PDB file of C-alpha atoms and ligand atoms in Angstrom:
ATOM      1  CA  UNK B1184      38.147   0.430 -17.833  1.00 61.00           C
ATOM      2  CA  UNK B1185      39.763  -2.929 -17.301  1.00 62.00           C
ATOM      3  CA  UNK B1186      38.590  -5.971 -18.462  1.00 61.00           C
ATOM      4  CA  UNK B1187      37.927  -7.569 -14.784  1.00 59.00           C
ATOM      5  CA  UNK B1188      35.658  -3.890 -14.157  1.00 62.00           C
ATOM      6  CA  UNK B1189      34.008  -4.096 -17.189  1.00 60.00           C
ATOM      7  CA  UNK B1190      33.136  -7.629 -16.375  1.00 60.00           C
ATOM      8  CA  UNK B1191      31.871  -6.606 -12.905  1.00 61.00           C
ATOM      9  CA  UNK B1192      29.932  -3.960 -14.320  1.00 62.00           C
ATOM     10  CA  UNK B1193      28.016  -6.263 -16.821  1.00 59.00           C
ATOM     11  CA  UNK B1194      27.388  -8.458 -13.863  1.00 62.00           C
ATOM     12  CA  UNK B1195      26.153  -5.869 -11.915  1.00 59.00           C
ATOM     13  CA  UNK B1196      23.913  -4.606 -14.733  1.00 62.00           C
ATOM     14  CA  UNK B1197      22.665  -8.063 -15.411  1.00 55.00           C
ATOM     15  CA  UNK B1198      21.551  -8.562 -11.847  1.00 54.00           C
ATOM     16  CA  UNK B1199      20.039  -5.191 -11.728  1.00 58.00           C
ATOM     17  CA  UNK B1200      17.943  -6.232 -14.861  1.00 56.00           C
ATOM     18  CA  UNK B1201      17.162  -9.536 -13.519  1.00 55.00           C
ATOM     19  CA  UNK B1202      15.633  -8.051 -10.044  1.00 58.00           C
ATOM     20  CA  UNK B1203      13.580  -5.616 -12.193  1.00 55.00           C
ATOM     21  CA  UNK B1204      12.420  -8.248 -14.506  1.00 51.00           C
ATOM     22  CA  UNK B1205      11.569 -10.607 -11.745  1.00 56.00           C
ATOM     23  CA  UNK B1206       9.448  -7.741 -10.243  1.00 58.00           C
ATOM     24  CA  UNK B1207       7.549  -6.920 -13.485  1.00 56.00           C
ATOM     25  CA  UNK B1208       6.994 -10.831 -13.836  1.00 57.00           C
ATOM     26  CA  UNK B1209       5.468 -11.582 -10.387  1.00 64.00           C
ATOM     27  CA  UNK B1210       3.681 -14.516 -11.647  1.00 52.00           C
ATOM     28  CA  UNK B1211       2.927 -13.415 -15.303  1.00 51.00           C
ATOM     29  CA  UNK B1212       3.639  -9.961 -16.438  1.00 50.00           C
ATOM     30  CA  UNK B1213       4.504 -10.463 -20.192  1.00 48.00           C
ATOM     31  CA  UNK B1214       4.860  -6.869 -21.284  1.00 48.00           C
ATOM     32  CA  UNK B1215       5.212  -3.252 -19.910  1.00 44.00           C
ATOM     33  CA  UNK B1216       1.436  -2.128 -19.745  1.00 47.00           C
ATOM     34  CA  UNK B1217       0.535   1.525 -20.371  1.00 40.00           C
ATOM     35  CA  UNK B1218      -0.768   3.226 -16.926  1.00 45.00           C
ATOM     36  CA  UNK B1219      -4.452   3.256 -17.336  1.00 47.00           C
ATOM     37  CA  UNK B1220      -6.449   6.600 -17.185  1.00 48.00           C
ATOM     38  CA  UNK B1221      -8.534   5.137 -14.545  1.00 59.00           C
ATOM     39  CA  UNK B1222      -5.514   5.229 -12.100  1.00 71.00           C
ATOM     40  CA  UNK B1223      -6.602   8.787 -10.898  1.00 70.00           C
ATOM     41  CA  UNK B1224     -10.253   9.864 -10.362  1.00 67.00           C
ATOM     42  CA  UNK B1225     -11.224  11.631 -13.632  1.00 63.00           C
ATOM     43  CA  UNK B1226     -13.614  13.690 -11.715  1.00 65.00           C
ATOM     44  CA  UNK B1227     -10.954  15.279  -9.179  1.00 67.00           C
ATOM     45  CA  UNK B1228     -10.912  18.698  -9.919  1.00 74.00           C
ATOM     46  CA  UNK B1229      -8.747  21.346  -8.459  1.00 82.00           C
ATOM     47  CA  UNK B1230     -11.317  22.101  -5.817  1.00 85.00           C
ATOM     48  CA  UNK B1231     -11.608  18.447  -4.495  1.00 90.00           C
ATOM     49  CA  UNK B1232      -7.755  17.951  -4.379  1.00 91.00           C
ATOM     50  CA  UNK B1233      -7.362  21.273  -2.479  1.00 94.00           C
ATOM     51  CA  UNK B1234      -9.907  20.277  -0.126  1.00 97.00           C
ATOM     52  CA  UNK B1235      -8.068  16.857   0.466  1.00 97.00           C
ATOM     53  CA  UNK B1236      -4.702  18.816   0.808  1.00 97.00           C
ATOM     54  CA  UNK B1237      -6.102  20.815   3.655  1.00 97.00           C
ATOM     55  CA  UNK B1238      -7.780  18.189   5.194  1.00 98.00           C
ATOM     56  CA  UNK B1239      -4.815  15.747   5.062  1.00 98.00           C
ATOM     57  CA  UNK B1240      -2.415  18.744   6.247  1.00 98.00           C
ATOM     58  CA  UNK B1241      -4.632  19.010   9.219  1.00 98.00           C
ATOM     59  CA  UNK B1242      -4.668  15.133   9.928  1.00 98.00           C
ATOM     60  CA  UNK B1243      -0.838  15.220   9.738  1.00 98.00           C
ATOM     61  CA  UNK B1244      -0.329  17.857  12.168  1.00 98.00           C
ATOM     62  CA  UNK B1245      -2.547  15.877  14.404  1.00 98.00           C
ATOM     63  CA  UNK B1246      -0.333  12.897  13.891  1.00 98.00           C
ATOM     64  CA  UNK B1247       2.571  14.507  14.581  1.00 98.00           C
ATOM     65  CA  UNK B1248       1.333  15.879  18.012  1.00 98.00           C
ATOM     66  CA  UNK B1249      -0.514  12.739  18.954  1.00 98.00           C
ATOM     67  CA  UNK B1250       0.662  11.054  22.185  1.00 98.00           C
ATOM     68  CA  UNK B1251      -2.103   8.473  22.332  1.00 98.00           C
ATOM     69  CA  UNK B1252       0.448   5.559  22.586  1.00 98.00           C
ATOM     70  CA  UNK B1253       4.158   5.640  23.613  1.00 98.00           C
ATOM     71  CA  UNK B1254       5.685   5.087  19.835  1.00 98.00           C
ATOM     72  CA  UNK B1255       5.845   8.810  19.649  1.00 98.00           C
ATOM     73  CA  UNK B1256       8.869   8.909  22.169  1.00 98.00           C
ATOM     74  CA  UNK B1257      10.865   6.485  20.023  1.00 98.00           C
ATOM     75  CA  UNK B1258       9.969   7.827  16.481  1.00 98.00           C
ATOM     76  CA  UNK B1259      12.371   9.838  14.317  1.00 98.00           C
ATOM     77  CA  UNK B1260       9.320  11.094  11.972  1.00 98.00           C
ATOM     78  CA  UNK B1261       5.599  10.164  11.872  1.00 98.00           C
ATOM     79  CA  UNK B1262       4.974   8.501   8.784  1.00 98.00           C
ATOM     80  CA  UNK B1263       1.636   9.454   7.388  1.00 98.00           C
ATOM     81  CA  UNK B1264       1.452   8.363   3.770  1.00 98.00           C
ATOM     82  CA  UNK B1265       2.749   9.110   0.251  1.00 98.00           C
ATOM     83  CA  UNK B1266       0.857   9.684  -3.216  1.00 98.00           C
ATOM     84  CA  UNK B1267      -1.449  11.446  -4.913  1.00 97.00           C
ATOM     85  CA  UNK B1268      -4.754  12.440  -2.898  1.00 97.00           C
ATOM     86  CA  UNK B1269      -6.582  12.028  -6.216  1.00 96.00           C
ATOM     87  CA  UNK B1270      -5.594   7.949  -6.202  1.00 97.00           C
ATOM     88  CA  UNK B1271      -8.460   5.548  -6.782  1.00 97.00           C
ATOM     89  CA  UNK B1272      -6.135   2.639  -5.034  1.00 98.00           C
ATOM     90  CA  UNK B1273      -4.984   2.808  -1.444  1.00 98.00           C
ATOM     91  CA  UNK B1274      -2.513   0.235  -0.284  1.00 99.00           C
ATOM     92  CA  UNK B1275      -2.188   0.015   3.276  1.00 99.00           C
ATOM     93  CA  UNK B1276       0.698  -1.662   5.120  1.00 98.00           C
ATOM     94  CA  UNK B1277       1.454  -2.336   8.790  1.00 98.00           C
ATOM     95  CA  UNK B1278       3.560   0.199  10.189  1.00 98.00           C
ATOM     96  CA  UNK B1279       6.737   2.510   9.070  1.00 98.00           C
ATOM     97  CA  UNK B1280      10.187   0.236   9.627  1.00 98.00           C
ATOM     98  CA  UNK B1281      13.575   1.757   9.898  1.00 98.00           C
ATOM     99  CA  UNK B1282      14.062   3.254   6.680  1.00 98.00           C
ATOM    100  CA  UNK B1283      10.462   4.914   6.680  1.00 98.00           C
ATOM    101  CA  UNK B1284      10.936   6.282  10.077  1.00 98.00           C
ATOM    102  CA  UNK B1285      14.254   7.905   9.136  1.00 98.00           C
ATOM    103  CA  UNK B1286      12.833   9.521   5.830  1.00 98.00           C
ATOM    104  CA  UNK B1287       8.970   9.922   6.961  1.00 98.00           C
ATOM    105  CA  UNK B1288       7.703   8.153   4.004  1.00 98.00           C
ATOM    106  CA  UNK B1289       5.739   4.725   3.611  1.00 98.00           C
ATOM    107  CA  UNK B1290       7.481   1.781   2.102  1.00 98.00           C
ATOM    108  CA  UNK B1291      10.950   3.170   1.211  1.00 98.00           C
ATOM    109  CA  UNK B1292      12.980   0.235   2.104  1.00 98.00           C
ATOM    110  CA  UNK B1293      13.451  -3.503   0.587  1.00 98.00           C
ATOM    111  CA  UNK B1294       9.825  -4.241   0.862  1.00 98.00           C
ATOM    112  CA  UNK B1295       9.082  -0.848  -0.618  1.00 98.00           C
ATOM    113  CA  UNK B1296      11.175  -1.554  -3.575  1.00 98.00           C
ATOM    114  CA  UNK B1297       9.265  -4.732  -3.978  1.00 98.00           C
ATOM    115  CA  UNK B1298       5.855  -2.953  -3.543  1.00 98.00           C
ATOM    116  CA  UNK B1299       6.955  -0.288  -6.335  1.00 98.00           C
ATOM    117  CA  UNK B1300       7.501  -3.107  -8.857  1.00 98.00           C
ATOM    118  CA  UNK B1301       4.184  -4.711  -7.935  1.00 98.00           C
ATOM    119  CA  UNK B1302       2.719  -1.284  -8.498  1.00 98.00           C
ATOM    120  CA  UNK B1303       4.301  -1.049 -11.896  1.00 98.00           C
ATOM    121  CA  UNK B1304       3.549  -4.625 -12.747  1.00 98.00           C
ATOM    122  CA  UNK B1305      -0.336  -3.629 -12.600  1.00 98.00           C
ATOM    123  CA  UNK B1306       0.561  -0.853 -15.222  1.00 97.00           C
ATOM    124  CA  UNK B1307       0.669   1.788 -12.551  1.00 98.00           C
ATOM    125  CA  UNK B1308       3.157   4.466 -11.134  1.00 97.00           C
ATOM    126  CA  UNK B1309       4.081   5.022  -7.542  1.00 98.00           C
ATOM    127  CA  UNK B1310       2.616   8.480  -7.865  1.00 98.00           C
ATOM    128  CA  UNK B1311      -0.722   7.434  -9.373  1.00 98.00           C
ATOM    129  CA  UNK B1312      -1.646   5.465  -6.066  1.00 98.00           C
ATOM    130  CA  UNK B1313      -1.810   6.513  -2.306  1.00 98.00           C
ATOM    131  CA  UNK B1314       0.137   4.096   0.300  1.00 98.00           C
ATOM    132  CA  UNK B1315      -0.150   4.310   3.906  1.00 99.00           C
ATOM    133  CA  UNK B1316       0.195   2.136   6.972  1.00 98.00           C
ATOM    134  CA  UNK B1317      -2.155   1.167   9.859  1.00 98.00           C
ATOM    135  CA  UNK B1318       0.438   2.776  12.374  1.00 98.00           C
ATOM    136  CA  UNK B1319       2.174   5.910  11.623  1.00 98.00           C
ATOM    137  CA  UNK B1320       4.966   5.477  14.198  1.00 98.00           C
ATOM    138  CA  UNK B1321       7.430   2.924  13.895  1.00 98.00           C
ATOM    139  CA  UNK B1322       7.162   0.201  16.667  1.00 98.00           C
ATOM    140  CA  UNK B1323      10.981  -0.200  18.276  1.00 98.00           C
ATOM    141  CA  UNK B1324      12.619  -3.324  16.569  1.00 97.00           C
ATOM    142  CA  UNK B1325       9.971  -3.516  14.112  1.00 96.00           C
ATOM    143  CA  UNK B1326       7.848  -5.685  16.432  1.00 98.00           C
ATOM    144  CA  UNK B1327       4.294  -6.192  15.342  1.00 98.00           C
ATOM    145  CA  UNK B1328       1.901  -3.291  16.600  1.00 98.00           C
ATOM    146  CA  UNK B1329       0.110  -3.891  19.702  1.00 98.00           C
ATOM    147  CA  UNK B1330      -3.727  -3.881  20.051  1.00 97.00           C
ATOM    148  CA  UNK B1331      -3.619  -0.742  21.752  1.00 98.00           C
ATOM    149  CA  UNK B1332      -1.456   1.129  19.455  1.00 98.00           C
ATOM    150  CA  UNK B1333      -3.762   0.116  16.453  1.00 98.00           C
ATOM    151  CA  UNK B1334      -6.711   1.390  18.450  1.00 98.00           C
ATOM    152  CA  UNK B1335      -4.902   4.363  18.885  1.00 98.00           C
ATOM    153  CA  UNK B1336      -4.024   5.025  15.519  1.00 98.00           C
ATOM    154  CA  UNK B1337      -7.033   3.639  13.972  1.00 98.00           C
ATOM    155  CA  UNK B1338      -9.034   7.042  13.757  1.00 98.00           C
ATOM    156  CA  UNK B1339      -6.170   8.718  11.635  1.00 98.00           C
ATOM    157  CA  UNK B1340      -6.411   5.776   9.172  1.00 98.00           C
ATOM    158  CA  UNK B1341     -10.289   5.774   8.855  1.00 98.00           C
ATOM    159  CA  UNK B1342     -10.058   9.747   8.413  1.00 98.00           C
ATOM    160  CA  UNK B1343      -7.292   9.279   5.607  1.00 98.00           C
ATOM    161  CA  UNK B1344      -9.882   7.030   3.707  1.00 98.00           C
ATOM    162  CA  UNK B1345     -12.456   9.405   3.984  1.00 98.00           C
ATOM    163  CA  UNK B1346     -10.283  12.144   2.711  1.00 98.00           C
ATOM    164  CA  UNK B1347      -9.085  10.297  -0.203  1.00 97.00           C
ATOM    165  CA  UNK B1348     -12.385   8.216  -0.938  1.00 97.00           C
ATOM    166  CA  UNK B1349     -10.662   5.496  -3.122  1.00 98.00           C
ATOM    167  CA  UNK B1350     -12.221   3.291  -5.085  1.00 98.00           C
ATOM    168  CA  UNK B1351     -10.419   0.360  -4.251  1.00 98.00           C
ATOM    169  CA  UNK B1352      -8.443  -0.463  -1.119  1.00 98.00           C
ATOM    170  CA  UNK B1353      -5.660  -3.443  -1.030  1.00 98.00           C
ATOM    171  CA  UNK B1354      -4.313  -4.317   2.414  1.00 98.00           C
ATOM    172  CA  UNK B1355      -1.024  -5.730   2.548  1.00 98.00           C
ATOM    173  CA  UNK B1356      -0.461  -8.579   5.071  1.00 98.00           C
ATOM    174  CA  UNK B1357      -2.323  -9.828   7.804  1.00 98.00           C
ATOM    175  CA  UNK B1358      -2.054  -6.664  10.364  1.00 98.00           C
ATOM    176  CA  UNK B1359      -3.690  -4.132   7.878  1.00 98.00           C
ATOM    177  CA  UNK B1360      -6.284  -6.894   6.906  1.00 98.00           C
ATOM    178  CA  UNK B1361      -6.929  -7.704  10.450  1.00 98.00           C
ATOM    179  CA  UNK B1362      -7.124  -4.052  11.347  1.00 98.00           C
ATOM    180  CA  UNK B1363      -9.486  -3.071   8.976  1.00 98.00           C
ATOM    181  CA  UNK B1364     -11.879  -6.316   8.486  1.00 98.00           C
ATOM    182  CA  UNK B1365     -11.709  -8.010  11.955  1.00 96.00           C
ATOM    183  CA  UNK B1366      -8.970  -9.728  13.889  1.00 92.00           C
ATOM    184  CA  UNK B1367     -10.636 -13.206  13.499  1.00 96.00           C
ATOM    185  CA  UNK B1368      -9.711 -13.230   9.952  1.00 97.00           C
ATOM    186  CA  UNK B1369      -6.827 -15.209   8.556  1.00 97.00           C
ATOM    187  CA  UNK B1370      -4.773 -13.477   5.467  1.00 98.00           C
ATOM    188  CA  UNK B1371      -4.095 -17.424   4.281  1.00 97.00           C
ATOM    189  CA  UNK B1372      -7.765 -17.761   3.938  1.00 97.00           C
ATOM    190  CA  UNK B1373      -8.891 -14.405   2.592  1.00 98.00           C
ATOM    191  CA  UNK B1374      -6.315 -12.986   0.214  1.00 98.00           C
ATOM    192  CA  UNK B1375      -7.506 -12.188  -3.016  1.00 98.00           C
ATOM    193  CA  UNK B1376     -11.273 -12.036  -2.053  1.00 98.00           C
ATOM    194  CA  UNK B1377     -13.142  -8.922  -2.580  1.00 98.00           C
ATOM    195  CA  UNK B1378     -14.374  -7.441   1.021  1.00 98.00           C
ATOM    196  CA  UNK B1379     -16.082  -4.527   1.910  1.00 98.00           C
ATOM    197  CA  UNK B1380     -14.701  -1.885   4.023  1.00 98.00           C
ATOM    198  CA  UNK B1381     -17.467   0.852   4.583  1.00 97.00           C
ATOM    199  CA  UNK B1382     -18.744   0.354   0.997  1.00 97.00           C
ATOM    200  CA  UNK B1383     -15.298   0.617  -0.462  1.00 98.00           C
ATOM    201  CA  UNK B1384     -14.337  -2.659  -2.313  1.00 98.00           C
ATOM    202  CA  UNK B1385     -11.101  -4.183  -0.283  1.00 98.00           C
ATOM    203  CA  UNK B1386      -8.907  -6.883  -1.591  1.00 98.00           C
ATOM    204  CA  UNK B1387      -6.184  -8.280   0.894  1.00 98.00           C
ATOM    205  CA  UNK B1388      -2.855  -9.540  -0.328  1.00 98.00           C
ATOM    206  CA  UNK B1389       0.433 -10.827   0.912  1.00 98.00           C
ATOM    207  CA  UNK B1390       2.690  -8.177   2.490  1.00 98.00           C
ATOM    208  CA  UNK B1391       5.760  -7.464   0.093  1.00 98.00           C
ATOM    209  CA  UNK B1392       8.192  -8.242   3.240  1.00 98.00           C
ATOM    210  CA  UNK B1393       6.454 -11.696   3.350  1.00 98.00           C
ATOM    211  CA  UNK B1394       6.761 -11.741  -0.606  1.00 98.00           C
ATOM    212  CA  UNK B1395      10.383 -11.235   0.177  1.00 98.00           C
ATOM    213  CA  UNK B1396      10.724 -14.123   2.407  1.00 98.00           C
ATOM    214  CA  UNK B1397       8.522 -16.227   0.401  1.00 98.00           C
ATOM    215  CA  UNK B1398       8.824 -15.505  -3.379  1.00 98.00           C
ATOM    216  CA  UNK B1399       6.866 -18.671  -4.079  1.00 98.00           C
ATOM    217  CA  UNK B1400       3.860 -16.775  -3.203  1.00 98.00           C
ATOM    218  CA  UNK B1401       4.280 -14.063  -5.552  1.00 98.00           C
ATOM    219  CA  UNK B1402       2.183 -15.743  -8.050  1.00 98.00           C
ATOM    220  CA  UNK B1403      -0.741 -15.887  -5.588  1.00 98.00           C
ATOM    221  CA  UNK B1404       0.008 -11.857  -4.708  1.00 98.00           C
ATOM    222  CA  UNK B1405       0.040 -11.107  -8.500  1.00 98.00           C
ATOM    223  CA  UNK B1406      -3.507 -13.145  -8.775  1.00 98.00           C
ATOM    224  CA  UNK B1407      -4.825 -10.438  -5.970  1.00 98.00           C
ATOM    225  CA  UNK B1408      -3.170  -7.690  -7.740  1.00 98.00           C
ATOM    226  CA  UNK B1409      -5.057  -8.578 -10.924  1.00 98.00           C
ATOM    227  CA  UNK B1410      -8.309  -8.632  -9.101  1.00 98.00           C
ATOM    228  CA  UNK B1411      -7.466  -5.416  -7.748  1.00 98.00           C
ATOM    229  CA  UNK B1412      -6.872  -3.875 -11.438  1.00 98.00           C
ATOM    230  CA  UNK B1413      -9.967  -5.515 -12.558  1.00 98.00           C
ATOM    231  CA  UNK B1414     -11.991  -3.671  -9.909  1.00 98.00           C
ATOM    232  CA  UNK B1415     -10.364  -0.289 -10.868  1.00 98.00           C
ATOM    233  CA  UNK B1416     -10.788  -0.936 -14.490  1.00 96.00           C
ATOM    234  CA  UNK B1417     -14.649  -1.599 -14.213  1.00 90.00           C
ATOM    235  CA  UNK B1418     -16.890   1.506 -14.190  1.00 56.00           C
ATOM    236  CA  UNK B1419     -18.479   2.540 -10.999  1.00 45.00           C
ATOM    237  CA  UNK B1420     -17.286  -0.030  -8.516  1.00 41.00           C
ATOM    238  CA  UNK B1421     -18.324   1.942  -5.141  1.00 42.00           C
ATOM    239  CA  UNK B1422     -21.412  -0.249  -5.076  1.00 37.00           C
ATOM    240  CA  UNK B1423     -20.739  -3.738  -7.168  1.00 34.00           C
ATOM    241  CA  UNK B1424     -23.812  -5.813  -7.913  1.00 35.00           C
ATOM    242  CA  UNK B1425     -25.719  -7.267  -4.911  1.00 32.00           C
ATOM    243  CA  UNK B1426     -25.198  -3.970  -3.150  1.00 32.00           C
ATOM    244  CA  UNK B1427     -21.997  -2.292  -1.206  1.00 30.00           C
ATOM    245  CA  UNK B1428     -21.142  -5.729  -0.032  1.00 31.00           C
ATOM    246  CA  UNK B1429     -20.637  -7.046  -3.845  1.00 30.00           C
ATOM    247  CA  UNK B1430     -21.386 -10.506  -5.020  1.00 28.00           C
ATOM    248  CA  UNK B1431     -17.740 -12.083  -4.497  1.00 29.00           C
ATOM    249  CA  UNK B1432     -17.916 -11.063  -0.583  1.00 25.00           C
ATOM    250  CA  UNK B1433     -17.794 -13.758   1.688  1.00 26.00           C
ATOM    251  CA  UNK B1434     -18.441 -12.651   5.288  1.00 20.00           C
TER     252      UNK B1434
HETATM  253  N1  LIG V 453       6.330  -2.230   5.993  1.00 70.97           N
HETATM  254  C1  LIG V 453       5.060  -1.694   6.259  1.00 70.97           C
HETATM  255  O1  LIG V 453       4.221  -2.306   6.542  1.00 70.97           O
HETATM  256  N2  LIG V 453       5.027  -0.514   6.000  1.00 70.97           N
HETATM  257  C2  LIG V 453       6.109   0.660   5.724  1.00 70.97           C
HETATM  258  O2  LIG V 453       6.257   1.426   5.533  1.00 70.97           O
HETATM  259  C3  LIG V 453       7.269  -0.122   5.266  1.00 70.97           C
HETATM  260  C4  LIG V 453       7.517  -1.579   5.658  1.00 70.97           C
END
């Protein structure tokens, strides 16, 4: 290797390392944490998981056959979800983008790379959580989902959550937050709060694509993720103190 090539290679490695450390830092990580045992439901036995797989396979077929809105005409793949069905944490984004449409997997593009780093910063691995979107098909040009598309797709997301039965849901961005909690809510106002979705604690945070455009918001996102982590690390959090709406819920 020539001196110039070696210097380029070192610069490339330094950039890659910096990007990785930036992701880990995300507003305050000082070490590499060990994945907590509580990431995956310890009671999820093989029979539960087999049942979940069966249900999700049926749902996947329905999504692939769905013609309830026009997005099926322009999609390459329907994107149902990714991760373990024994996950206690589900992340919900907006809709597949170009990379996701091509690969049939959520969050595999630039925003997905940041989401992966956010998950690692929480001390988890991507294969210990479940990731999906409000819409299962890509809106052309990545435009914002239309209300009728969200309405058509809502039963799929609802059933996905019923199948997985997560302990905590984290919505990524305004679209997912509004889809689950109500169109009148502002992500800027409610991010980081613990809300309730059908008895499941739900923490809204910024979408990774927004964080890529607004890196200064990463420190707030990190606070939100620490809240999610705290909920995951607690005991039985399905019914927080004060009933299913929880003490810190502010409707
Ligand atoms: N943005 C999303 O909301 N979802 C994806 O799957 C990818 C990017």
